[in-house]
Amino acid sequence: MHIFFSYIGGGAISPLASIAKQAGNEVSGSDKKDSSPYIALLKQQGIDRIGIGVTDEFIRQVHKQWPIDWYVYSSAVEKEFPDHPEFVFCRKQGIKITKRDELLNEIIQSQKLRLIAVAGTHGKTTTTAMVVWLFKQIKEAVSYSVGAKISFGGMGHFQPDSCYFVYECDEFDRNFLAFHPYLSLITGIAHDHHEIFPTAKDYNQAFIDFIGQSERTILWRRDFKRLRLAVNRSRSILSENDPAIEHLELPGLYNRRDAWLAAQAVHQLTKKPLRELAGHLNSFPGVSRRFE
């Protein structure tokens, strides 16, 4: 299958482009500028059919030589260029057009992967990277998508023999409601994205719905109370004051809490001792920051 990604240099789309290629698909794409560092990373992986500019000239050329089966775009494209020339071209050509979540669901389902989704207002990227780090340290195969560069792997990776797919699941534009995770991790909730969720009640309801779509969830007691959730076996509630959190050697309280959340998740999935997982997290190298 040939998949064309719009805004292929974006922090959410570029990992998915990598995953799609590693899963055996032909990949090409476009972006409005050539300034994203992720475009260079994609080219290093052999994804070099990338056009620059907000026109349909490049996609026409690509489609003529290698017919496109699926056009994937991000919410940013739709909001910034609702009448993007590529949209018009794909509709005329009868090419399938969707946001990234539908393609990711297709990959997860076709490869029979279990989705580990990391959601929350803050700490998603770090916690996702920590879960991936732990899987790598205990030598368990894992596929994943992280919204930042990491020193111990690519931003997006598909491992054919993996059972799990770890995903940074963003609430923006209600994206996370497209998924039904095997396990969801909630890093913390504070009203955000006011243009999508006008009130805190709207924002909280989205998380309630997301948790309802998850087979199992791990979350903090504060958020459990905020959402007024019922106690049941599918929800593991962590205490923010658990003394074990302070035994972690990572700098920063919230960094340690993210690590403890990651450790609890991998412990539930693999039965590896928490003490062993905490030891691995003490050597976690971190992720790149947005303005670095």
Coordinates of C-alpha atoms in Angstrom, one line a residue:
M1 CA 0.0 0.0 0.0
H2 CA 1.2 3.5 -0.8
I3 CA 0.5 6.0 1.9
F4 CA 1.0 9.8 1.5
F5 CA 1.4 11.9 4.6
S6 CA 0.6 15.6 4.8
Y7 CA 2.7 17.6 7.2
I8 CA 5.1 14.7 7.3
G9 CA 7.6 16.7 9.3
G10 CA 5.2 17.1 12.2
G11 CA 5.9 15.6 15.7
A12 CA 2.9 13.3 15.4
I13 CA 2.9 12.4 11.7
S14 CA 6.6 11.7 11.2
P15 CA 6.7 8.8 13.7
L16 CA 3.7 7.3 12.0
A17 CA 5.3 7.6 8.6
S18 CA 8.3 5.7 10.0
I19 CA 6.0 3.0 11.4
A20 CA 4.1 2.7 8.2
K21 CA 7.3 2.1 6.2
Q22 CA 8.7 -0.4 8.7
A23 CA 5.3 -2.3 8.5
G24 CA 6.0 -2.8 4.7
N25 CA 4.2 0.2 3.1
E26 CA 5.4 2.6 0.5
V27 CA 5.6 6.1 2.0
S28 CA 5.8 9.6 0.6
G29 CA 4.6 13.0 1.9
S30 CA 4.7 16.8 1.9
D31 CA 5.1 19.7 4.3
K32 CA 4.7 23.4 4.0
K33 CA 8.4 24.1 4.9
D34 CA 11.7 22.2 4.9
S35 CA 12.6 23.4 8.4
S36 CA 11.5 20.4 10.5
P37 CA 14.4 18.3 11.8
Y38 CA 12.2 15.3 11.5
I39 CA 12.2 15.5 7.7
A40 CA 16.0 14.9 7.7
L41 CA 15.4 11.9 10.0
L42 CA 12.8 10.5 7.6
K43 CA 15.1 10.8 4.7
Q44 CA 17.8 8.9 6.6
Q45 CA 15.3 6.0 6.8
G46 CA 14.7 6.0 3.0
I47 CA 11.6 8.2 3.0
D48 CA 12.9 10.7 0.5
R49 CA 9.8 11.4 -1.7
I50 CA 8.9 14.5 0.2
G51 CA 7.5 17.7 -1.4
I52 CA 7.6 21.2 0.1
G53 CA 4.9 23.8 -0.4
V54 CA 1.1 24.2 -0.1
T55 CA 0.2 23.1 -3.7
D56 CA -1.0 19.9 -5.4
E57 CA 1.9 19.8 -7.9
F58 CA 4.1 17.3 -6.0
I59 CA 1.2 14.9 -5.0
R60 CA 0.1 14.9 -8.7
Q61 CA 3.6 13.8 -9.8
V62 CA 3.9 11.2 -7.1
H63 CA 0.4 9.7 -7.8
K64 CA 1.1 9.5 -11.5
Q65 CA 4.3 7.4 -11.0
W66 CA 3.2 5.5 -7.8
P67 CA -0.6 5.5 -7.3
I68 CA -1.5 6.6 -3.8
D69 CA -3.9 4.4 -1.8
W70 CA -4.3 6.4 1.4
Y71 CA -3.8 10.1 2.2
V72 CA -3.2 10.8 5.9
Y73 CA -3.3 14.3 7.4
S74 CA -3.0 15.9 10.8
S75 CA -5.5 18.2 12.6
A76 CA -3.0 21.0 12.1
V77 CA -3.4 20.8 8.3
E78 CA -7.2 20.8 8.5
K79 CA -7.2 23.9 10.8
E80 CA -4.6 25.9 8.9
F81 CA -5.5 24.9 5.3
P82 CA -9.1 23.6 5.3
D83 CA -9.1 23.9 1.5
H84 CA -5.6 22.5 1.0
P85 CA -5.1 21.7 -2.7
E86 CA -4.0 18.1 -1.8
F87 CA -7.5 17.6 -0.3
V88 CA -9.1 18.7 -3.5
F89 CA -6.8 16.5 -5.6
C90 CA -7.4 13.3 -3.5
R91 CA -11.2 13.7 -3.5
K92 CA -11.2 14.0 -7.3
Q93 CA -8.9 11.0 -7.6
G94 CA -11.0 8.9 -5.2
I95 CA -8.0 8.4 -2.8
K96 CA -8.9 7.4 0.8
I97 CA -8.5 10.5 3.1
T98 CA -8.3 10.2 6.9
K99 CA -6.6 11.6 9.9
R100 CA -3.7 9.7 11.4
D101 CA -5.8 7.8 14.0
E102 CA -7.6 5.7 11.5
L103 CA -4.3 4.5 9.9
L104 CA -2.7 3.8 13.3
N105 CA -5.8 1.8 14.3
E106 CA -5.5 -0.2 11.1
I107 CA -1.8 -1.0 11.8
I108 CA -2.5 -2.0 15.4
Q109 CA -5.4 -4.2 14.4
S110 CA -3.8 -5.8 11.3
Q111 CA -0.6 -6.6 13.3
K112 CA -2.6 -7.9 16.3
L113 CA -1.0 -5.5 18.7
R114 CA -2.2 -4.4 22.2
L115 CA -2.4 -0.7 22.5
I116 CA -0.8 0.9 25.6
A117 CA -2.0 4.5 25.5
V118 CA -0.5 7.4 27.5
A119 CA -2.8 10.3 27.9
G120 CA -3.0 13.4 30.2
T121 CA -2.5 17.1 30.1
H122 CA 1.2 17.1 30.9
G123 CA 4.0 14.4 30.9
K124 CA 2.7 12.3 28.0
T125 CA 5.9 12.4 26.0
T126 CA 8.2 11.6 29.0
T127 CA 5.9 8.8 30.3
T128 CA 5.6 7.2 26.9
A129 CA 9.4 7.3 26.4
M130 CA 9.8 5.8 29.9
V131 CA 7.5 2.9 29.1
V132 CA 9.5 2.3 25.9
W133 CA 12.8 2.5 27.8
L134 CA 11.6 -0.1 30.3
F135 CA 10.6 -2.5 27.5
K136 CA 14.0 -2.1 25.9
Q137 CA 15.8 -2.6 29.2
I138 CA 14.0 -5.9 30.0
K139 CA 14.6 -7.1 26.4
E140 CA 10.9 -7.2 25.5
A141 CA 10.0 -6.4 21.9
V142 CA 7.9 -3.3 21.5
S143 CA 6.4 -1.0 18.9
Y144 CA 5.8 2.6 19.7
S145 CA 5.2 6.2 18.7
V146 CA 6.8 9.0 20.9
G147 CA 6.2 12.7 20.2
A148 CA 9.9 13.7 20.6
K149 CA 13.4 12.5 19.7
I150 CA 14.9 9.9 22.0
S151 CA 18.5 8.8 22.2
F152 CA 17.6 5.1 22.5
G153 CA 15.5 4.7 19.3
G154 CA 13.5 6.4 16.6
M155 CA 10.4 8.5 17.3
G156 CA 8.3 5.8 15.7
H157 CA 9.2 2.1 15.5
F158 CA 7.4 -1.1 14.4
Q159 CA 8.8 -4.4 15.7
P160 CA 7.3 -7.4 13.9
D161 CA 7.5 -9.7 16.9
S162 CA 6.1 -7.3 19.4
C163 CA 2.8 -7.8 21.4
Y164 CA 2.4 -4.1 22.5
F165 CA 2.2 -0.7 20.8
V166 CA 3.0 2.2 23.1
Y167 CA 1.4 5.4 22.0
E168 CA 1.4 9.0 23.2
C169 CA -2.4 9.5 22.9
D170 CA -3.3 13.2 22.7
E171 CA -6.6 14.7 23.7
F172 CA -6.3 17.6 21.3
D173 CA -9.1 17.5 18.7
R174 CA -10.4 14.5 20.8
N175 CA -7.9 12.4 19.0
F176 CA -7.6 9.9 21.8
L177 CA -11.3 9.0 21.6
A178 CA -10.5 7.2 18.3
F179 CA -8.8 4.4 20.3
H180 CA -9.8 1.5 22.5
P181 CA -6.6 0.8 24.5
Y182 CA -5.7 -2.5 26.2
L183 CA -4.2 -0.3 28.9
S184 CA -4.3 3.4 29.4
L185 CA -2.1 5.5 31.6
I186 CA -3.4 9.0 32.8
T187 CA -0.4 11.2 33.7
G188 CA -2.6 14.0 35.2
I189 CA -5.6 16.2 34.2
A190 CA -5.8 20.0 34.2
H191 CA -8.2 21.8 31.9
D192 CA -6.4 22.6 28.6
H193 CA -7.1 23.1 24.8
H194 CA -9.9 25.6 25.6
E195 CA -10.7 25.9 21.8
I196 CA -11.7 22.3 21.8
F197 CA -13.0 22.0 25.4
P198 CA -14.7 25.3 26.4
T199 CA -15.2 24.2 30.1
A200 CA -13.4 21.9 32.5
K201 CA -16.5 19.7 32.5
D202 CA -16.1 19.2 28.8
Y203 CA -12.5 18.3 29.2
N204 CA -13.1 15.9 32.1
Q205 CA -15.9 14.2 30.2
A206 CA -13.5 13.4 27.3
F207 CA -11.2 11.7 29.8
I208 CA -14.1 9.8 31.3
D209 CA -15.1 8.6 27.9
F210 CA -11.5 7.6 27.1
I211 CA -11.2 5.6 30.3
G212 CA -14.5 4.0 29.5
Q213 CA -13.1 2.8 26.2
S214 CA -10.0 1.3 27.8
E215 CA -9.9 -2.3 29.0
R216 CA -7.7 -1.2 32.0
T217 CA -6.5 2.1 33.3
I218 CA -3.8 3.3 35.7
L219 CA -4.3 6.8 37.1
W220 CA -3.6 9.0 40.2
R221 CA -6.1 9.3 43.1
R222 CA -6.4 13.0 42.5
D223 CA -7.7 12.4 38.9
F224 CA -9.9 9.5 40.0
K225 CA -11.6 11.8 42.4
R226 CA -11.7 14.7 39.9
L227 CA -13.6 12.5 37.4
R228 CA -15.8 10.9 40.0
L229 CA -15.1 7.5 38.7
A230 CA -16.5 4.3 40.2
V231 CA -14.1 1.8 41.7
N232 CA -13.8 -1.4 39.7
R233 CA -11.2 -4.0 38.8
S234 CA -10.2 -2.4 35.6
R235 CA -8.8 0.7 37.3
S236 CA -5.6 0.9 39.3
I237 CA -5.5 4.0 41.5
L238 CA -2.0 5.3 42.6
S239 CA -1.3 7.5 45.5
E240 CA 0.6 10.6 44.8
N241 CA 2.2 10.2 48.3
D242 CA 3.5 6.7 47.8
P243 CA 6.9 6.6 49.6
A244 CA 8.3 4.4 46.8
I245 CA 8.1 7.4 44.4
E246 CA 10.8 9.2 46.5
H247 CA 13.1 6.2 46.2
L248 CA 13.5 6.9 42.5
E249 CA 16.6 8.9 41.8
L250 CA 15.3 11.0 38.9
P251 CA 15.3 14.8 39.4
G252 CA 11.9 16.5 39.9
L253 CA 8.8 15.3 41.7
Y254 CA 6.6 15.1 38.5
N255 CA 9.4 13.3 36.7
R256 CA 9.4 10.7 39.5
R257 CA 5.7 10.4 39.4
D258 CA 5.8 9.8 35.6
A259 CA 8.4 7.1 36.2
W260 CA 6.3 5.4 38.8
L261 CA 3.3 5.4 36.5
A262 CA 5.5 3.8 33.8
A263 CA 6.9 1.3 36.2
Q264 CA 3.4 0.3 37.3
A265 CA 2.3 -0.2 33.7
V266 CA 5.2 -2.4 32.7
H267 CA 4.9 -4.3 36.0
Q268 CA 1.2 -5.1 35.2
L269 CA 2.1 -6.2 31.7
T270 CA 5.2 -8.2 32.2
K271 CA 5.1 -9.1 36.0
K272 CA 8.7 -7.8 36.3
P273 CA 9.4 -6.7 39.9
L274 CA 8.8 -3.0 40.6
R275 CA 12.2 -2.7 42.3
E276 CA 13.9 -3.9 39.1
L277 CA 11.9 -1.5 36.9
A278 CA 12.7 1.4 39.2
G279 CA 16.4 0.6 38.9
H280 CA 16.1 0.8 35.1
L281 CA 14.3 4.1 35.4
N282 CA 17.0 5.7 37.4
S283 CA 19.2 5.5 34.3
F284 CA 16.5 6.9 32.0
P285 CA 18.3 9.3 29.6
G286 CA 15.3 11.7 29.0
V287 CA 13.8 13.1 25.8
S288 CA 14.5 16.1 23.7
R289 CA 12.5 19.2 24.6
R290 CA 10.4 21.2 22.3
F291 CA 12.7 24.2 22.0
E292 CA 16.0 22.5 22.1

